[in-house]
Short mmCIF file of C-alpha atoms and ligand atoms in Angstrom, two decimals:
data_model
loop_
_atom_site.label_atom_id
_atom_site.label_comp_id
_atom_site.label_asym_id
_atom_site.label_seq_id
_atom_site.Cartn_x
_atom_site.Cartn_y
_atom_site.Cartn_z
CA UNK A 1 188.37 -93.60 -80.53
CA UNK A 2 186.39 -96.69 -81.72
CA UNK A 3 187.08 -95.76 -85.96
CA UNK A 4 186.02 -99.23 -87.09
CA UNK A 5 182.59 -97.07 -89.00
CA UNK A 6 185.06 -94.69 -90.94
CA UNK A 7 187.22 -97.67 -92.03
CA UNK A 8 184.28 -99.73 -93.17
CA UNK A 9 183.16 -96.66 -94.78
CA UNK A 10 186.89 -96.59 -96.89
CA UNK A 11 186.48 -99.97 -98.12
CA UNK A 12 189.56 -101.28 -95.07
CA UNK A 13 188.74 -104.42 -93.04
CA UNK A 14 187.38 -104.52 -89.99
CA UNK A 15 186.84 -106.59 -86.32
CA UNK A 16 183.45 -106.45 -86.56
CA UNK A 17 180.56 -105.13 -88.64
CA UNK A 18 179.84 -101.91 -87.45
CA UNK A 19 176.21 -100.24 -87.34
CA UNK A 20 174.06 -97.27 -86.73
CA UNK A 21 170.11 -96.71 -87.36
CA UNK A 22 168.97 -93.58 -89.40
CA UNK A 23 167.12 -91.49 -86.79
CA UNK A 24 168.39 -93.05 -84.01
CA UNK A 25 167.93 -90.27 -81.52
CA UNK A 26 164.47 -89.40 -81.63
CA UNK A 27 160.82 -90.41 -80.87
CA UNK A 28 161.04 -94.61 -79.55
CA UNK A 29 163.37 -93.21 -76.68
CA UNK A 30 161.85 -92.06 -73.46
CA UNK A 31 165.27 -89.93 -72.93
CA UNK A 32 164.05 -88.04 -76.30
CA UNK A 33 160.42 -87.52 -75.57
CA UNK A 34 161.28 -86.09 -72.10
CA UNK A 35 163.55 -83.12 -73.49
CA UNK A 36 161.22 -82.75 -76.23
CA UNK A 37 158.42 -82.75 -74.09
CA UNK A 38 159.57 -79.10 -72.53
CA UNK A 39 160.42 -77.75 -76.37
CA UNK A 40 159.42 -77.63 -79.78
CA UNK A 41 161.20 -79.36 -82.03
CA UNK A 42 162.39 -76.47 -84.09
CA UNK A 43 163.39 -75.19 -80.54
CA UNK A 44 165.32 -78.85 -80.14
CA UNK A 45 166.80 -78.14 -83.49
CA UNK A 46 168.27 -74.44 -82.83
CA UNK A 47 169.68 -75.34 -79.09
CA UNK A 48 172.91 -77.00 -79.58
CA UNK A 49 173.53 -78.40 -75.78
CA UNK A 50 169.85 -80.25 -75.98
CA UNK A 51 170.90 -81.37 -79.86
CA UNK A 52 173.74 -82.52 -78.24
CA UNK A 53 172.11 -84.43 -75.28
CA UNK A 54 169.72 -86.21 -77.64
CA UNK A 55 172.19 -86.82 -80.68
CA UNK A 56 174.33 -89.29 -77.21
CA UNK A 57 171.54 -90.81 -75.84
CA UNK A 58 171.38 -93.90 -78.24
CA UNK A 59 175.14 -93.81 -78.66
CA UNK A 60 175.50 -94.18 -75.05
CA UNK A 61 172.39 -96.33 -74.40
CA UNK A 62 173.01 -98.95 -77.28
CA UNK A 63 176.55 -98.33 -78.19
CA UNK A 64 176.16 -97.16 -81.79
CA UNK A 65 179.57 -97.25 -83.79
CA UNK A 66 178.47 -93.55 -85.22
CA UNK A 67 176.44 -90.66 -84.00
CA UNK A 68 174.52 -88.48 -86.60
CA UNK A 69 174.11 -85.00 -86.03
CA UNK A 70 170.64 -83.82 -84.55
CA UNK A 71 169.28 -81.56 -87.04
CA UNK A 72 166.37 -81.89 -89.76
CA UNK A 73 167.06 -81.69 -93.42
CA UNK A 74 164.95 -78.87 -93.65
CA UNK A 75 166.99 -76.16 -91.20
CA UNK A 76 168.99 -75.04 -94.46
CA UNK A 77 165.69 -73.93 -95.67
CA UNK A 78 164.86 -71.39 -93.10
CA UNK A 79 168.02 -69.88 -93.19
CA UNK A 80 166.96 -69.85 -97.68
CA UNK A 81 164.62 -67.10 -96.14
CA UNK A 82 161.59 -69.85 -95.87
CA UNK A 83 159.05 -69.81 -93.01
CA UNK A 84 159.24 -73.40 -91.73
CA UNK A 85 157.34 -75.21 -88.85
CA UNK A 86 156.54 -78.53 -87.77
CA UNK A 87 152.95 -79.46 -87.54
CA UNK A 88 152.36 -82.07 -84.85
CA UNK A 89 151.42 -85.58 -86.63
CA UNK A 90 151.49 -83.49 -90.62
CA UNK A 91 155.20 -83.14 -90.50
CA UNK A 92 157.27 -79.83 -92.01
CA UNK A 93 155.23 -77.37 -93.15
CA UNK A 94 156.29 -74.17 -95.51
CA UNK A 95 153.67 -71.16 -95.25
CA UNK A 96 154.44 -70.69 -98.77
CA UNK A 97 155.36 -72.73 -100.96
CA UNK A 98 157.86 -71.85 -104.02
CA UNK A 99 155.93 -72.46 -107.16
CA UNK A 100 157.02 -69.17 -109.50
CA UNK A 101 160.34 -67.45 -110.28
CA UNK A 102 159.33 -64.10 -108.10
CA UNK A 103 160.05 -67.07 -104.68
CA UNK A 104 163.04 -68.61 -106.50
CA UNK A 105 164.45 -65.45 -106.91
CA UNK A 106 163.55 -64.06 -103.05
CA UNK A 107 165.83 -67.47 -101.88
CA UNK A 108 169.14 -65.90 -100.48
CA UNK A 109 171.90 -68.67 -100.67
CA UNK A 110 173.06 -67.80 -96.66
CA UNK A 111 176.79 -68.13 -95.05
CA UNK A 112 176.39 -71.71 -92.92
CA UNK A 113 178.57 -70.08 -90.32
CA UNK A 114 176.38 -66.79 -89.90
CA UNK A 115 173.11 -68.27 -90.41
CA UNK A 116 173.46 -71.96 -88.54
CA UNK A 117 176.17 -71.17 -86.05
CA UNK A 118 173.76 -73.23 -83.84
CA UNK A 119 174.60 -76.67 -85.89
CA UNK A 120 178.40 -75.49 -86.08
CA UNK A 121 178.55 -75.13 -82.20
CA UNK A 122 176.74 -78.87 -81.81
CA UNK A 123 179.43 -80.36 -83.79
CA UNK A 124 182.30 -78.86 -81.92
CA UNK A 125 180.29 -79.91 -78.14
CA UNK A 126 179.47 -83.20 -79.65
CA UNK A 127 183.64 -83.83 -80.54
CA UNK A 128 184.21 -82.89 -77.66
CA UNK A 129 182.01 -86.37 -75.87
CA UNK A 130 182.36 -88.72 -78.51
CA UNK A 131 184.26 -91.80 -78.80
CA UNK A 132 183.04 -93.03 -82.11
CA UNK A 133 183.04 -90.59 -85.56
CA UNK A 134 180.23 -88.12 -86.36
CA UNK A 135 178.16 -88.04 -88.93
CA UNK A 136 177.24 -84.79 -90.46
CA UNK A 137 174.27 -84.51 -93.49
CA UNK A 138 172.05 -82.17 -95.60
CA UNK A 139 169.17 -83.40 -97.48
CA UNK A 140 169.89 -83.74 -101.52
CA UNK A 141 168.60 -81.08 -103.81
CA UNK A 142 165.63 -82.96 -105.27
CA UNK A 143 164.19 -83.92 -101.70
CA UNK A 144 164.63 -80.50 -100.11
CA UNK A 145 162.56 -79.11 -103.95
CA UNK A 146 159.89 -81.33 -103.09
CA UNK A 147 159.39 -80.19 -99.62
CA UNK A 148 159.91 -76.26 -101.20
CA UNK A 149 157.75 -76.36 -104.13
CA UNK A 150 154.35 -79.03 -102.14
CA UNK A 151 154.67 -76.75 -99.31
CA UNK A 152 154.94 -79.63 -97.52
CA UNK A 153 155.17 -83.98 -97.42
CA UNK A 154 153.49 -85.17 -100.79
CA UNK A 155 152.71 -88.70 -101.92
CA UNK A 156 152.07 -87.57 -105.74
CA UNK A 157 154.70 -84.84 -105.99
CA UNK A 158 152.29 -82.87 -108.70
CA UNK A 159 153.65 -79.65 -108.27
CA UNK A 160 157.51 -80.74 -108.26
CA UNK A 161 156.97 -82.50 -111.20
CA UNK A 162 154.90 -79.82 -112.70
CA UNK A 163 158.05 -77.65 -112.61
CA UNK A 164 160.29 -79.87 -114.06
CA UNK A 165 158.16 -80.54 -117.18
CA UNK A 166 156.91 -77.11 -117.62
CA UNK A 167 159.38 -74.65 -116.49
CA UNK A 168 162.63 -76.73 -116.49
CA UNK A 169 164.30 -73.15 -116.80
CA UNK A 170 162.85 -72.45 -113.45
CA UNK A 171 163.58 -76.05 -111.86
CA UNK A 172 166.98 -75.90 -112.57
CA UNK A 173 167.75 -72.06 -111.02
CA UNK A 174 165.85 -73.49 -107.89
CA UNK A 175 167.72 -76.71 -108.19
CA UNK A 176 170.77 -74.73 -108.24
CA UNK A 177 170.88 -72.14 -105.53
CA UNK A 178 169.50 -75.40 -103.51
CA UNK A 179 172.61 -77.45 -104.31
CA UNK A 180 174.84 -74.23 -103.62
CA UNK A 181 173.35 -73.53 -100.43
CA UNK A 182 173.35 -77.65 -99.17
CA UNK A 183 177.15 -77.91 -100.41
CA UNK A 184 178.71 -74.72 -98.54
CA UNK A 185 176.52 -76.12 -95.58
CA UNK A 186 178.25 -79.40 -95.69
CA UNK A 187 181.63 -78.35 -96.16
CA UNK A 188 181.15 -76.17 -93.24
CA UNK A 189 180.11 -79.27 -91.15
CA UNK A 190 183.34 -80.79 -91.97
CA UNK A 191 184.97 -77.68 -91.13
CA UNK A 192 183.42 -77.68 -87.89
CA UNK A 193 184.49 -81.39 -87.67
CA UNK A 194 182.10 -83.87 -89.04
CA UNK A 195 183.85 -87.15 -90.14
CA UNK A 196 181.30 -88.67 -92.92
CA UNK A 197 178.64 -86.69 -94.43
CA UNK A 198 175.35 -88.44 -95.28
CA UNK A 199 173.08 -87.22 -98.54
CA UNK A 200 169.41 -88.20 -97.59
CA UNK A 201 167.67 -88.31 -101.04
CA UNK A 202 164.41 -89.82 -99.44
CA UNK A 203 161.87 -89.54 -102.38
CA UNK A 204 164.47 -89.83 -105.37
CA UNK A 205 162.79 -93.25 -106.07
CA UNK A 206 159.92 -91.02 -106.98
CA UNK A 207 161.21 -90.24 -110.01
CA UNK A 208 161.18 -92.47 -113.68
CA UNK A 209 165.23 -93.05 -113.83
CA UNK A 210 165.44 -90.75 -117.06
CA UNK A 211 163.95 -88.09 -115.05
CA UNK A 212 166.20 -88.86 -111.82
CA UNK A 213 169.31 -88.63 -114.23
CA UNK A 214 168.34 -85.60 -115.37
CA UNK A 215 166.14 -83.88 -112.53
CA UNK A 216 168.09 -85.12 -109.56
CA UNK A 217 171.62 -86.59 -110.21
CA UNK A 218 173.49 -84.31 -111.37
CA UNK A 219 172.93 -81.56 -108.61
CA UNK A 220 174.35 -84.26 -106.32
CA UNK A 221 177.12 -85.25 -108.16
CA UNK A 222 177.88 -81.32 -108.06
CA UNK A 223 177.78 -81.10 -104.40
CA UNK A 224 179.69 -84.31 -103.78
CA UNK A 225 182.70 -82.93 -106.63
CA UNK A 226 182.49 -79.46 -104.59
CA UNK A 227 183.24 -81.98 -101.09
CA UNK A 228 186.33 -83.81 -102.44
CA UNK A 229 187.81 -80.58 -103.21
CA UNK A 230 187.95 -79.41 -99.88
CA UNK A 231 187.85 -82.46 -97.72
CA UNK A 232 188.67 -86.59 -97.38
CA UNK A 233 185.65 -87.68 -94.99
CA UNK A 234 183.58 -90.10 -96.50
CA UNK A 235 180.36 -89.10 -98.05
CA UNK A 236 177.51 -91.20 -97.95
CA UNK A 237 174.67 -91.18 -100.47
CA UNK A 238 171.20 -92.89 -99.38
CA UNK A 239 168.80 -92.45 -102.51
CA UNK A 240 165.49 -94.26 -100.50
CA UNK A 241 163.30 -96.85 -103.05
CA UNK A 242 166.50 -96.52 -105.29
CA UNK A 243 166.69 -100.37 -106.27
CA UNK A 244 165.71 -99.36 -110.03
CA UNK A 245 168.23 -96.47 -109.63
CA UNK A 246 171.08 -97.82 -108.32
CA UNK A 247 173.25 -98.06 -112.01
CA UNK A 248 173.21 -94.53 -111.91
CA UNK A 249 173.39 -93.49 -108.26
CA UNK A 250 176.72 -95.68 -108.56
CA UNK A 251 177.75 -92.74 -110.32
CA UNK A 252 176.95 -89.59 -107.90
CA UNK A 253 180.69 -90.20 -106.51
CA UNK A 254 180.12 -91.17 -103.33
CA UNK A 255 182.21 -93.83 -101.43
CA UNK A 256 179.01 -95.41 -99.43
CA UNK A 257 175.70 -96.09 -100.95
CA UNK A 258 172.69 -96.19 -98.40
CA UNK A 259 170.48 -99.15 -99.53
CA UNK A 260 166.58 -99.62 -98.44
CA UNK A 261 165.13 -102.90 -97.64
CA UNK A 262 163.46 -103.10 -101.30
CA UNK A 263 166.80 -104.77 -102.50
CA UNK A 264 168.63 -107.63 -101.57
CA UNK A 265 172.04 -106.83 -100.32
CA UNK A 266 173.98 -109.46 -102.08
CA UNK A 267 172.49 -108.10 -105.56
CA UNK A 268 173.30 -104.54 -104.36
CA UNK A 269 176.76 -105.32 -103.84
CA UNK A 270 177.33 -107.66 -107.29
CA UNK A 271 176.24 -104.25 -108.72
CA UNK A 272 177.79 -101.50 -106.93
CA UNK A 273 180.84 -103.87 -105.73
CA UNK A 274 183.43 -100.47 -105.98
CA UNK A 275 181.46 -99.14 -103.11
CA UNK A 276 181.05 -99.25 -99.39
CA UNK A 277 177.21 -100.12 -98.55
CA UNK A 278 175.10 -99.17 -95.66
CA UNK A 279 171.74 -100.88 -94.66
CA UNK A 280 169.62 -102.43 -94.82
CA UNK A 281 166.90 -104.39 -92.95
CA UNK A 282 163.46 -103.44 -92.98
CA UNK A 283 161.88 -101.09 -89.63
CA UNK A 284 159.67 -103.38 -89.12
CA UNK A 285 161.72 -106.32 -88.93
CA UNK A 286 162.54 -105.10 -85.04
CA UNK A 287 159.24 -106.20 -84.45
CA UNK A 288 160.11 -109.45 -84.82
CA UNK A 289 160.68 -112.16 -82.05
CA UNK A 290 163.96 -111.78 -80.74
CA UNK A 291 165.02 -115.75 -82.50
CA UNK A 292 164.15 -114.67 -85.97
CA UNK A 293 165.18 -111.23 -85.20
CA UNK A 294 168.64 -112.49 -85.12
CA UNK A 295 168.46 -114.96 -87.87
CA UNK A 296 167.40 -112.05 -90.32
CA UNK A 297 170.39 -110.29 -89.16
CA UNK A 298 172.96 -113.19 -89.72
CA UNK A 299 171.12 -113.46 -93.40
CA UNK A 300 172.20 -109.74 -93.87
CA UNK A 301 175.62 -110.15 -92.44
CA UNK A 302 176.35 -113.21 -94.78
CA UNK A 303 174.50 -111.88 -98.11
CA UNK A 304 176.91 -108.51 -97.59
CA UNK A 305 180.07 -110.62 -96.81
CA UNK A 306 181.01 -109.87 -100.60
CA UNK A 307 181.13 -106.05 -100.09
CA UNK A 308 183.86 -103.71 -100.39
CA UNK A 309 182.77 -102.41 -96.87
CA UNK A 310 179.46 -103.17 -95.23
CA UNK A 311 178.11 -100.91 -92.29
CA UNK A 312 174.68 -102.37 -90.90
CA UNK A 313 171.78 -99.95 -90.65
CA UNK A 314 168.18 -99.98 -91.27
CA UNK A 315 166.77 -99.54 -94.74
CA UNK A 316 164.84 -96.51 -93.59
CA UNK A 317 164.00 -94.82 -90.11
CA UNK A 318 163.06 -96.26 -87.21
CA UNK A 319 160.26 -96.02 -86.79
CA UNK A 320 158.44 -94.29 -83.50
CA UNK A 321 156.76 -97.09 -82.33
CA UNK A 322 159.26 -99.58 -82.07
CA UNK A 323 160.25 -100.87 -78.53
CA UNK A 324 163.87 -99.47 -77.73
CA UNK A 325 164.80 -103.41 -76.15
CA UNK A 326 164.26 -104.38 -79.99
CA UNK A 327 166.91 -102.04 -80.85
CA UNK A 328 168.85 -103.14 -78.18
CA UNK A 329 169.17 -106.87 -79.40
CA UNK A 330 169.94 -105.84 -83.02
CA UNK A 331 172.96 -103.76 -82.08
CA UNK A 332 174.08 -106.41 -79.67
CA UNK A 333 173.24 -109.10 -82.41
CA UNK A 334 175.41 -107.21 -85.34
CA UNK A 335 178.27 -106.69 -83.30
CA UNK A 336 178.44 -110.60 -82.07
CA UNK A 337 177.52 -112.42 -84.90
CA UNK A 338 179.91 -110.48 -87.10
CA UNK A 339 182.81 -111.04 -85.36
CA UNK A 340 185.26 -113.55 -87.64
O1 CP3 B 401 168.82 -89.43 -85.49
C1 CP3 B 401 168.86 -88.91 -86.64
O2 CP3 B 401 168.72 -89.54 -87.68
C2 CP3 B 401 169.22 -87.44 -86.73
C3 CP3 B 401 168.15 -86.52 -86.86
C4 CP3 B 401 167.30 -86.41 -88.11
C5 CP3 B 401 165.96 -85.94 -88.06
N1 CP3 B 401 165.51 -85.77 -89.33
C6 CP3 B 401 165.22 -85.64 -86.83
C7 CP3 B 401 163.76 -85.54 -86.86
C8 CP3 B 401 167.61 -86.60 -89.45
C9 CP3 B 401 168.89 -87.15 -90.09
C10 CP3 B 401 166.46 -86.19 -90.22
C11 CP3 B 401 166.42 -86.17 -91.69
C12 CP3 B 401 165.15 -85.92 -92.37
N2 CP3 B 401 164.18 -85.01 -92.05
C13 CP3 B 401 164.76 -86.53 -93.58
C14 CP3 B 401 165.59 -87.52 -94.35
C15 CP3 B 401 165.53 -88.88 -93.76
C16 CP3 B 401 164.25 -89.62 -94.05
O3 CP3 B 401 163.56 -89.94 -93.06
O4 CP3 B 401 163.96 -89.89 -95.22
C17 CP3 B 401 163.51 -86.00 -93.95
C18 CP3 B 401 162.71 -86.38 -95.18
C19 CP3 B 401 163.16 -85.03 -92.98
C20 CP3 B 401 161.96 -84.16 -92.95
C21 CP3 B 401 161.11 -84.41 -91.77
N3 CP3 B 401 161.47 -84.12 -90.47
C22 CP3 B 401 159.81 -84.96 -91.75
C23 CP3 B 401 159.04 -85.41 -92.97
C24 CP3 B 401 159.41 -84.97 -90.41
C25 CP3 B 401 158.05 -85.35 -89.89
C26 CP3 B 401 157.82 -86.81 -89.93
C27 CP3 B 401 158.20 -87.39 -88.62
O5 CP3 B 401 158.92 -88.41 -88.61
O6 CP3 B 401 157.73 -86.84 -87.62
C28 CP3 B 401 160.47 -84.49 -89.61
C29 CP3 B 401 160.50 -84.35 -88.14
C30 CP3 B 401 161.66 -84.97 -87.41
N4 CP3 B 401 162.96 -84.93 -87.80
C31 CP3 B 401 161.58 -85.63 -86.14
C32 CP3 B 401 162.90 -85.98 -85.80
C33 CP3 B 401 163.37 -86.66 -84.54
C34 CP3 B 401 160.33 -85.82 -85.31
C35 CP3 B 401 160.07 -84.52 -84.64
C36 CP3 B 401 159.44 -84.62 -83.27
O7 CP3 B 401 160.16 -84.84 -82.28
O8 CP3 B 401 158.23 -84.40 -83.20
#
């Protein structure tokens, strides 16, 4: 088993700078669109041999050094007791959207096993092919509120902040059964055999850092405490627009940050030096010609030299539209300029 992504991930030297791209199965492949062309993606989502075929194909196609699991951040929500579905070009959509206690209160906090036995058996058929580690994830509290409480995607986030200034009683028992729910979900992952667990906080940079400290940190650090009791595998935290954050997402005890483009990588790391870091070019730098391409990457390989572990991903998605030969080059491009 090729294990040079969990070692980078614990800080321990490595052959080669290893890399994966955050949604790396999905919508640029071909491979992807055809299975998803005969199902719905919430279909996709609850059939664990097709989440298996798509969570390979850009292992097997680029030769990744990790695989994430295929699965949304929202799935723990529907088994909350929330109607979810997946409007083509609006994105996740709840019929109704948790803005008083009488909804907080109807959320059940459900048994991962019982109510997701469909992620637990792609874990176990994905073990089964792999030959490099498997990363597992949940979406952090604050990110899976916002989705809860808009109904929806937001660019504002009114309504979530709404809550937390004028029912912070309210936020919080939300917040919590939230957190409760995402941390027996990921400890079940690793039960199931998931070796790193990612945290996607995708809109924390949202938030004013007094509010993230007190509106979204400290449900993570929770879940993350709750993790090290039970298991070893790393846990990575990716807190998206979090350069202004980063003091205090140093401190949500996880042993990789996730860094977006925003921030320089060599500043990230004088500042979060006791950590493992995981990023970051820009999307859209895989648009580039393949010459400067590269030359962006060897910038990013020698401004993260300094780390105490650096695995190379992108500083957000990738995006749709982006031609899968780009991705092609990068991987190849990490993996041989790296090399001591
Ligand atoms: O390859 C992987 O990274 C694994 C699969 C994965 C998906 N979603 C598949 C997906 C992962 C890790 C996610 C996480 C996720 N989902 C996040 C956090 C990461 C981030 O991007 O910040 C968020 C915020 C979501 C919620 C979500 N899911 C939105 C807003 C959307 C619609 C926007 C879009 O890109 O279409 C989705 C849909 C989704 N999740 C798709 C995929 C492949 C596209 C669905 C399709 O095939 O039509």
């Amino acid at each position: 088993m090729n294990d040079t992504f969990l070692r980078a991930c614990r800080g321990e030297k490595t052959e080669y700078t290893p890399v994966w791209f955050m949604r790396q199965a999905g919508r640029y492949l071909p491979e992807y669109q055809k299975v998803r062309s005969k199902v719905t993606f919430l279909e996709l989502c609850h059939s664990p041999e097709l989440c298996t075929e798509v969570t390979l194909q850009p292992v097997d196609i680029f030769g990744f050094d990790a695989a994430i699991l295929f699965s949304d951040i929202l799935i723990p929500m529907e088994a909350m007791n929330l109607e979810l579905d997946f409007h083509e070009g609006k994105g996740p959509v709840f019929a109704r959207p948790v803005r008083d206690q009488q909804a907080v209160d109807a959320l059940v906090v459900p048994d991962p096993e019982e109510s997701m036995p469909f992620v637990m058996e792609t874990i176990r058929l994905l073990r089964r092919e792999l030959k490099v580690p498997l990363i597992g994830f949940s979406g952090a509290p604050f990110t899976l509120a916002t989705y809860l409480i808009e109904g929806g995607s937001s660019k504002v986030f009114l309504e979530t902040k709404k809550m937390m200034f004028q029912a912070p009683e309210m936020y919080d028992a939300l917040l919590r059964k939230i957190t409760t729910c995402t941390s027996l979900y990921l400890q079940a992952q690793a039960r199931a055999g998931a070796q790193a667990l990612q945290i996607f906080d995708s809109w924390a940079g949202v938030l004013a850092p007094c509010d993230y400290e007190r509106f979204a940190l400290p449900y993570v650090q929770s879940i993350i405490r709750d993790l090290r009791e039970v298991t070893d595998v790393p846990i990575i935290y990716f807190a998206n627009n979090g350069a202004t954050l980063i003091e205090l997402t140093r401190t949500a005890g996880a042993d990789v940050l996730g860094l977006d483009w925003r921030i320089n990588i060599k500043d990230a790391v004088r500042r979060v030096g006791d950590h493992a870091v995981q990023g970051n070019l820009d999307p859209v730098a895989l648009f580039l010609p393949k010459t400067d391409l590269e030359a962006r990457i060897k910038k990013l390989l020698d401004d993260a030299a300094g780390a105490r572990g650096h695995i190379f991903n992108l500083g957000h998605g990738i995006l749709p539209q982006t031609p899968p030969e780009q991705a092609r080059i990068a991987v190849d491009a990490v993996h041989r300029l790296s090399r001591g």
